[in-house]
Amino acid sequence: MVTSTVTKAWQFTGGAITDTAEEIEAKLALMPEYERDCHLFYRLVISRWHPGPGLAAWRNFGFCVCFDEEEEMELGRQYQMLVRRKCTFKEFYAAYESSTLLALFESKGLRTDFRHLDDVLRGSPLRFKSVWSLKSFVLQEELEATPTLPVAVDYGFVNCKKPADFAALKSLYKKVFQSRQADPIELHEAAIGGRLLEYIETLMKLKQSDSKKFQGLLRNHYPLRTESEFEQPVC
C-alpha cells in the first residue's frame, strides 16, 4: 500500500512510470526543500488523506487554521479539487514557493473562506506567526514532541521548572484551541502584547490558585521587539 501510494503520487506529478519506490525516494532527497514538500503533500492529497498536527505540512498548507477534523476534511477536499482538476504540479509548486497558494485557489474558483487561511498561506513556506507552531505542538499526541524556540519563549514554556508545569501549560493552550470563542490571531496578539493570562481569562474561568500559577508561567519578554512575531519554518 505504501509503495503504491509513493509511485502513484510520483507518476501523477510527472515522474517516470518505471521509477521504483526506492528510486523515487532517492530523487526526492536531491530536490529543493519546497519542491519536496509539494511532492510529499501530493502523496496525501491524491490518496484522500490530509496531514495531522505532527507533520509540517499541517501548518505549511494551512490545515492549522481549521477548528476541527470536519474543517480539515473540507480544506482537504479543496486541495483535492485543485491538484486533480485545476492545476499542474508545476503551477502548484510555483505558487507554494512564492507564497501565492491563496491566489491560486482564488484563480480557480475554489473556497478560501477558512478563518485565517490567508494569514498562513500568504507567509508559507517562509514565515509563520509562532501561534501556528504552538497549535501544532499542543495538539500533537506524541509524548516526545517539543516546542520550537519561538514557541517556548513567546508562550511561556521556558518558564516551566518541572514537568508538571510544562504539562499544565500545554493542557491550558490545548483548551484554548478547543474553544470556539478563541481566536489564534488574538492569542498571538496577546502574546506579543504581554497579555496572555488576561486574554485566556476572557475565554475560561481559572481557579485562583491556577491563575496565580499561570501568571508566572505565562510571562514573556513582550512587548519588546517587532520582528520575532514570525518564526522561520521548522520541519
Short mmCIF file of C-alpha atoms in Angstrom, two decimals:
data_model
loop_
_atom_site.label_atom_id
_atom_site.label_comp_id
_atom_site.label_asym_id
_atom_site.label_seq_id
_atom_site.Cartn_x
_atom_site.Cartn_y
_atom_site.Cartn_z
CA MET A 1 0.00 0.00 0.00
CA VAL A 2 2.77 2.44 0.94
CA THR A 3 4.75 1.61 -2.22
CA SER A 4 1.61 2.05 -4.32
CA THR A 5 0.94 5.47 -2.78
CA VAL A 6 4.51 6.60 -3.43
CA THR A 7 4.57 5.52 -7.08
CA LYS A 8 1.05 6.77 -7.78
CA ALA A 9 1.83 10.25 -6.48
CA TRP A 10 5.16 10.30 -8.31
CA GLN A 11 3.57 9.46 -11.64
CA PHE A 12 0.75 11.93 -11.00
CA THR A 13 3.31 14.74 -10.66
CA GLY A 14 5.10 13.77 -13.87
CA GLY A 15 7.62 11.24 -12.60
CA ALA A 16 8.71 8.28 -14.71
CA ILE A 17 6.39 5.29 -14.60
CA THR A 18 9.42 3.00 -14.46
CA ASP A 19 10.85 4.51 -11.24
CA THR A 20 10.71 2.24 -8.21
CA ALA A 21 9.79 3.50 -4.74
CA GLU A 22 13.48 3.41 -3.77
CA GLU A 23 14.47 5.43 -6.84
CA ILE A 24 11.71 7.93 -6.14
CA GLU A 25 12.88 8.47 -2.56
CA ALA A 26 16.46 8.95 -3.77
CA LYS A 27 15.35 11.59 -6.29
CA LEU A 28 13.22 13.38 -3.71
CA ALA A 29 16.21 13.60 -1.38
CA LEU A 30 18.08 15.61 -4.03
CA MET A 31 15.24 18.06 -4.71
CA PRO A 32 14.96 21.60 -3.32
CA GLU A 33 13.14 21.56 0.02
CA TYR A 34 9.97 23.28 -1.16
CA GLU A 35 9.59 21.05 -4.22
CA ARG A 36 9.98 18.02 -1.97
CA ASP A 37 7.33 19.46 0.37
CA CYS A 38 4.89 19.56 -2.53
CA HIS A 39 5.64 16.02 -3.67
CA LEU A 40 5.08 14.65 -0.18
CA PHE A 41 1.89 16.68 0.17
CA TYR A 42 0.60 15.26 -3.12
CA ARG A 43 1.01 11.76 -1.69
CA LEU A 44 -1.52 12.64 0.96
CA VAL A 45 -3.93 14.59 -1.21
CA ILE A 46 -4.34 12.14 -4.08
CA SER A 47 -4.87 9.37 -1.52
CA ARG A 48 -7.68 11.46 0.02
CA TRP A 49 -5.75 11.99 3.23
CA HIS A 50 -4.71 15.20 4.90
CA PRO A 51 -1.82 15.95 7.28
CA GLY A 52 -2.15 15.98 11.05
CA PRO A 53 -0.52 18.33 13.60
CA GLY A 54 2.62 16.19 13.77
CA LEU A 55 3.54 16.96 10.16
CA ALA A 56 4.99 20.26 8.94
CA ALA A 57 2.50 20.11 6.05
CA TRP A 58 -0.34 20.64 8.54
CA ARG A 59 0.95 24.14 9.13
CA ASN A 60 2.59 24.83 5.76
CA PHE A 61 -0.56 24.13 3.74
CA GLY A 62 -2.93 25.86 6.14
CA PHE A 63 -4.65 22.99 7.96
CA CYS A 64 -3.59 24.61 11.22
CA VAL A 65 -6.34 27.22 10.79
CA CYS A 66 -9.10 24.59 10.92
CA PHE A 67 -11.05 24.30 14.14
CA ASP A 68 -11.77 20.59 13.92
CA GLU A 69 -11.46 17.45 11.82
CA GLU A 70 -14.53 18.37 9.78
CA GLU A 71 -12.96 21.65 8.66
CA GLU A 72 -9.67 19.87 7.91
CA MET A 73 -11.52 17.39 5.70
CA GLU A 74 -13.23 20.22 3.82
CA LEU A 75 -9.93 22.01 3.23
CA GLY A 76 -8.52 18.67 2.09
CA ARG A 77 -11.35 18.41 -0.44
CA GLN A 78 -10.48 21.84 -1.80
CA TYR A 79 -6.88 20.73 -2.26
CA GLN A 80 -8.06 17.54 -3.98
CA MET A 81 -10.08 19.56 -6.48
CA LEU A 82 -7.15 21.91 -7.01
CA VAL A 83 -4.49 19.30 -7.72
CA ARG A 84 -6.69 16.78 -9.54
CA ARG A 85 -8.66 19.11 -11.79
CA LYS A 86 -7.50 22.69 -11.68
CA CYS A 87 -3.71 23.00 -11.89
CA THR A 88 -0.49 21.26 -12.84
CA PHE A 89 2.13 20.22 -10.34
CA LYS A 90 4.44 22.93 -11.68
CA GLU A 91 1.77 25.56 -11.04
CA PHE A 92 1.21 24.26 -7.53
CA TYR A 93 4.91 24.17 -6.69
CA ALA A 94 5.47 27.67 -8.09
CA ALA A 95 2.57 29.02 -6.03
CA TYR A 96 3.81 27.32 -2.85
CA GLU A 97 7.36 28.53 -3.32
CA SER A 98 6.21 32.12 -3.94
CA SER A 99 3.63 32.18 -1.10
CA THR A 100 0.77 32.59 -3.59
CA LEU A 101 -1.24 29.41 -2.96
CA LEU A 102 -4.19 31.50 -1.81
CA ALA A 103 -4.18 33.39 -5.11
CA LEU A 104 -4.02 30.07 -6.98
CA PHE A 105 -7.09 28.81 -5.09
CA GLU A 106 -8.97 32.01 -5.85
CA SER A 107 -8.00 31.98 -9.54
CA LYS A 108 -9.52 28.51 -9.84
CA GLY A 109 -12.76 29.46 -8.10
CA LEU A 110 -12.17 27.31 -5.02
CA ARG A 111 -13.10 28.01 -1.40
CA THR A 112 -10.72 30.15 0.61
CA ASP A 113 -13.11 31.30 3.36
CA PHE A 114 -11.43 29.34 6.13
CA ARG A 115 -10.72 31.71 9.02
CA HIS A 116 -7.12 32.95 8.86
CA LEU A 117 -6.17 30.77 5.88
CA ASP A 118 -4.90 33.94 4.24
CA ASP A 119 -2.64 34.62 7.23
CA VAL A 120 -0.88 31.27 6.83
CA LEU A 121 -0.74 30.88 3.05
CA ARG A 122 0.49 34.41 2.39
CA GLY A 123 3.55 33.63 4.50
CA SER A 124 4.08 29.91 3.90
CA PRO A 125 6.58 28.37 3.44
CA LEU A 126 8.86 31.19 4.61
CA ARG A 127 7.22 32.94 7.54
CA PHE A 128 4.64 31.96 10.13
CA LYS A 129 3.29 33.52 13.27
CA SER A 130 4.55 31.40 16.15
CA VAL A 131 0.97 30.74 17.28
CA TRP A 132 0.55 28.24 14.44
CA SER A 133 3.53 26.23 15.64
CA LEU A 134 2.12 26.47 19.17
CA LYS A 135 -1.12 24.93 17.95
CA SER A 136 0.74 22.18 16.13
CA PHE A 137 2.74 21.39 19.26
CA VAL A 138 -0.10 21.28 21.77
CA LEU A 139 -2.38 19.19 19.55
CA GLN A 140 0.24 16.52 18.92
CA GLU A 141 -0.26 13.30 20.83
CA GLU A 142 3.41 12.29 20.67
CA LEU A 143 4.96 12.47 24.13
CA GLU A 144 8.38 13.35 22.74
CA ALA A 145 7.11 16.43 20.89
CA THR A 146 8.85 19.64 21.95
CA PRO A 147 8.04 23.29 21.19
CA THR A 148 10.16 25.32 18.81
CA LEU A 149 12.29 28.01 20.44
CA PRO A 150 9.97 30.88 19.38
CA VAL A 151 7.01 28.97 20.85
CA ALA A 152 8.86 28.20 24.08
CA VAL A 153 9.87 31.84 24.52
CA ASP A 154 6.69 33.56 23.34
CA TYR A 155 4.22 31.31 25.15
CA GLY A 156 5.96 30.69 28.46
CA PHE A 157 7.35 27.17 28.20
CA VAL A 158 10.81 28.50 29.08
CA ASN A 159 9.38 29.40 32.50
CA CYS A 160 8.49 25.79 33.34
CA LYS A 161 10.77 24.46 36.07
CA LYS A 162 9.27 20.97 36.29
CA PRO A 163 7.40 18.55 34.02
CA ALA A 164 4.11 19.21 35.81
CA ASP A 165 4.29 22.91 34.92
CA PHE A 166 5.08 22.06 31.30
CA ALA A 167 2.15 19.64 31.10
CA ALA A 168 -0.22 22.13 32.74
CA LEU A 169 0.73 24.89 30.30
CA LYS A 170 0.38 22.59 27.31
CA SER A 171 -3.03 21.47 28.57
CA LEU A 172 -4.13 25.08 29.04
CA TYR A 173 -3.27 26.01 25.46
CA LYS A 174 -4.99 22.88 24.19
CA LYS A 175 -8.19 24.03 25.91
CA VAL A 176 -7.78 27.43 24.29
CA PHE A 177 -7.55 25.95 20.80
CA GLN A 178 -10.54 23.71 21.50
CA SER A 179 -12.69 26.71 22.43
CA ARG A 180 -14.82 28.18 19.66
CA GLN A 181 -14.56 31.54 21.39
CA ALA A 182 -10.79 31.58 20.97
CA ASP A 183 -9.07 33.19 18.00
CA PRO A 184 -5.46 32.15 17.28
CA ILE A 185 -4.59 35.58 15.93
CA GLU A 186 -5.97 37.23 19.07
CA LEU A 187 -3.89 34.79 21.13
CA HIS A 188 -0.85 35.75 19.08
CA GLU A 189 -1.56 39.45 19.61
CA ALA A 190 -1.96 38.83 23.33
CA ALA A 191 1.42 37.10 23.38
CA ILE A 192 3.28 39.93 21.66
CA GLY A 193 1.45 42.40 23.87
CA GLY A 194 2.43 40.60 27.07
CA ARG A 195 -1.25 39.88 27.87
CA LEU A 196 -1.51 36.09 27.66
CA LEU A 197 -3.17 35.48 31.02
CA GLU A 198 -5.53 38.39 30.52
CA TYR A 199 -6.67 37.02 27.16
CA ILE A 200 -7.03 33.42 28.33
CA GLU A 201 -9.16 34.51 31.28
CA THR A 202 -11.63 36.06 28.83
CA LEU A 203 -12.15 32.55 27.46
CA MET A 204 -12.32 30.47 30.62
CA LYS A 205 -12.59 30.83 34.37
CA LEU A 206 -9.47 29.71 36.22
CA LYS A 207 -9.25 28.76 39.86
CA GLN A 208 -7.48 31.38 41.94
CA SER A 209 -4.58 29.01 42.55
CA ASP A 210 -4.29 28.22 38.84
CA SER A 211 -4.47 31.88 37.90
CA LYS A 212 -1.58 32.62 40.24
CA LYS A 213 0.45 29.72 38.87
CA PHE A 214 -0.16 30.66 35.25
CA GLN A 215 0.62 34.30 35.95
CA GLY A 216 4.21 33.21 36.41
CA LEU A 217 4.29 30.64 33.64
CA LEU A 218 2.74 32.94 31.04
CA ARG A 219 5.27 35.72 31.47
CA ASN A 220 7.29 36.54 28.36
CA HIS A 221 9.65 39.23 27.12
CA TYR A 222 6.98 41.18 25.24
CA PRO A 223 6.29 43.88 24.31
CA LEU A 224 9.93 44.45 23.35
CA ARG A 225 10.55 43.53 19.74
CA THR A 226 8.83 43.67 16.38
CA GLU A 227 10.49 41.08 14.17
CA SER A 228 10.09 37.90 16.20
CA GLU A 229 6.33 37.62 15.90
CA PHE A 230 7.23 35.43 12.96
CA GLU A 231 9.36 32.33 13.04
CA GLN A 232 11.23 30.53 10.32
CA PRO A 233 9.62 27.25 9.28
CA VAL A 234 10.65 24.24 11.33
CA CYS A 235 10.06 20.81 9.85
#
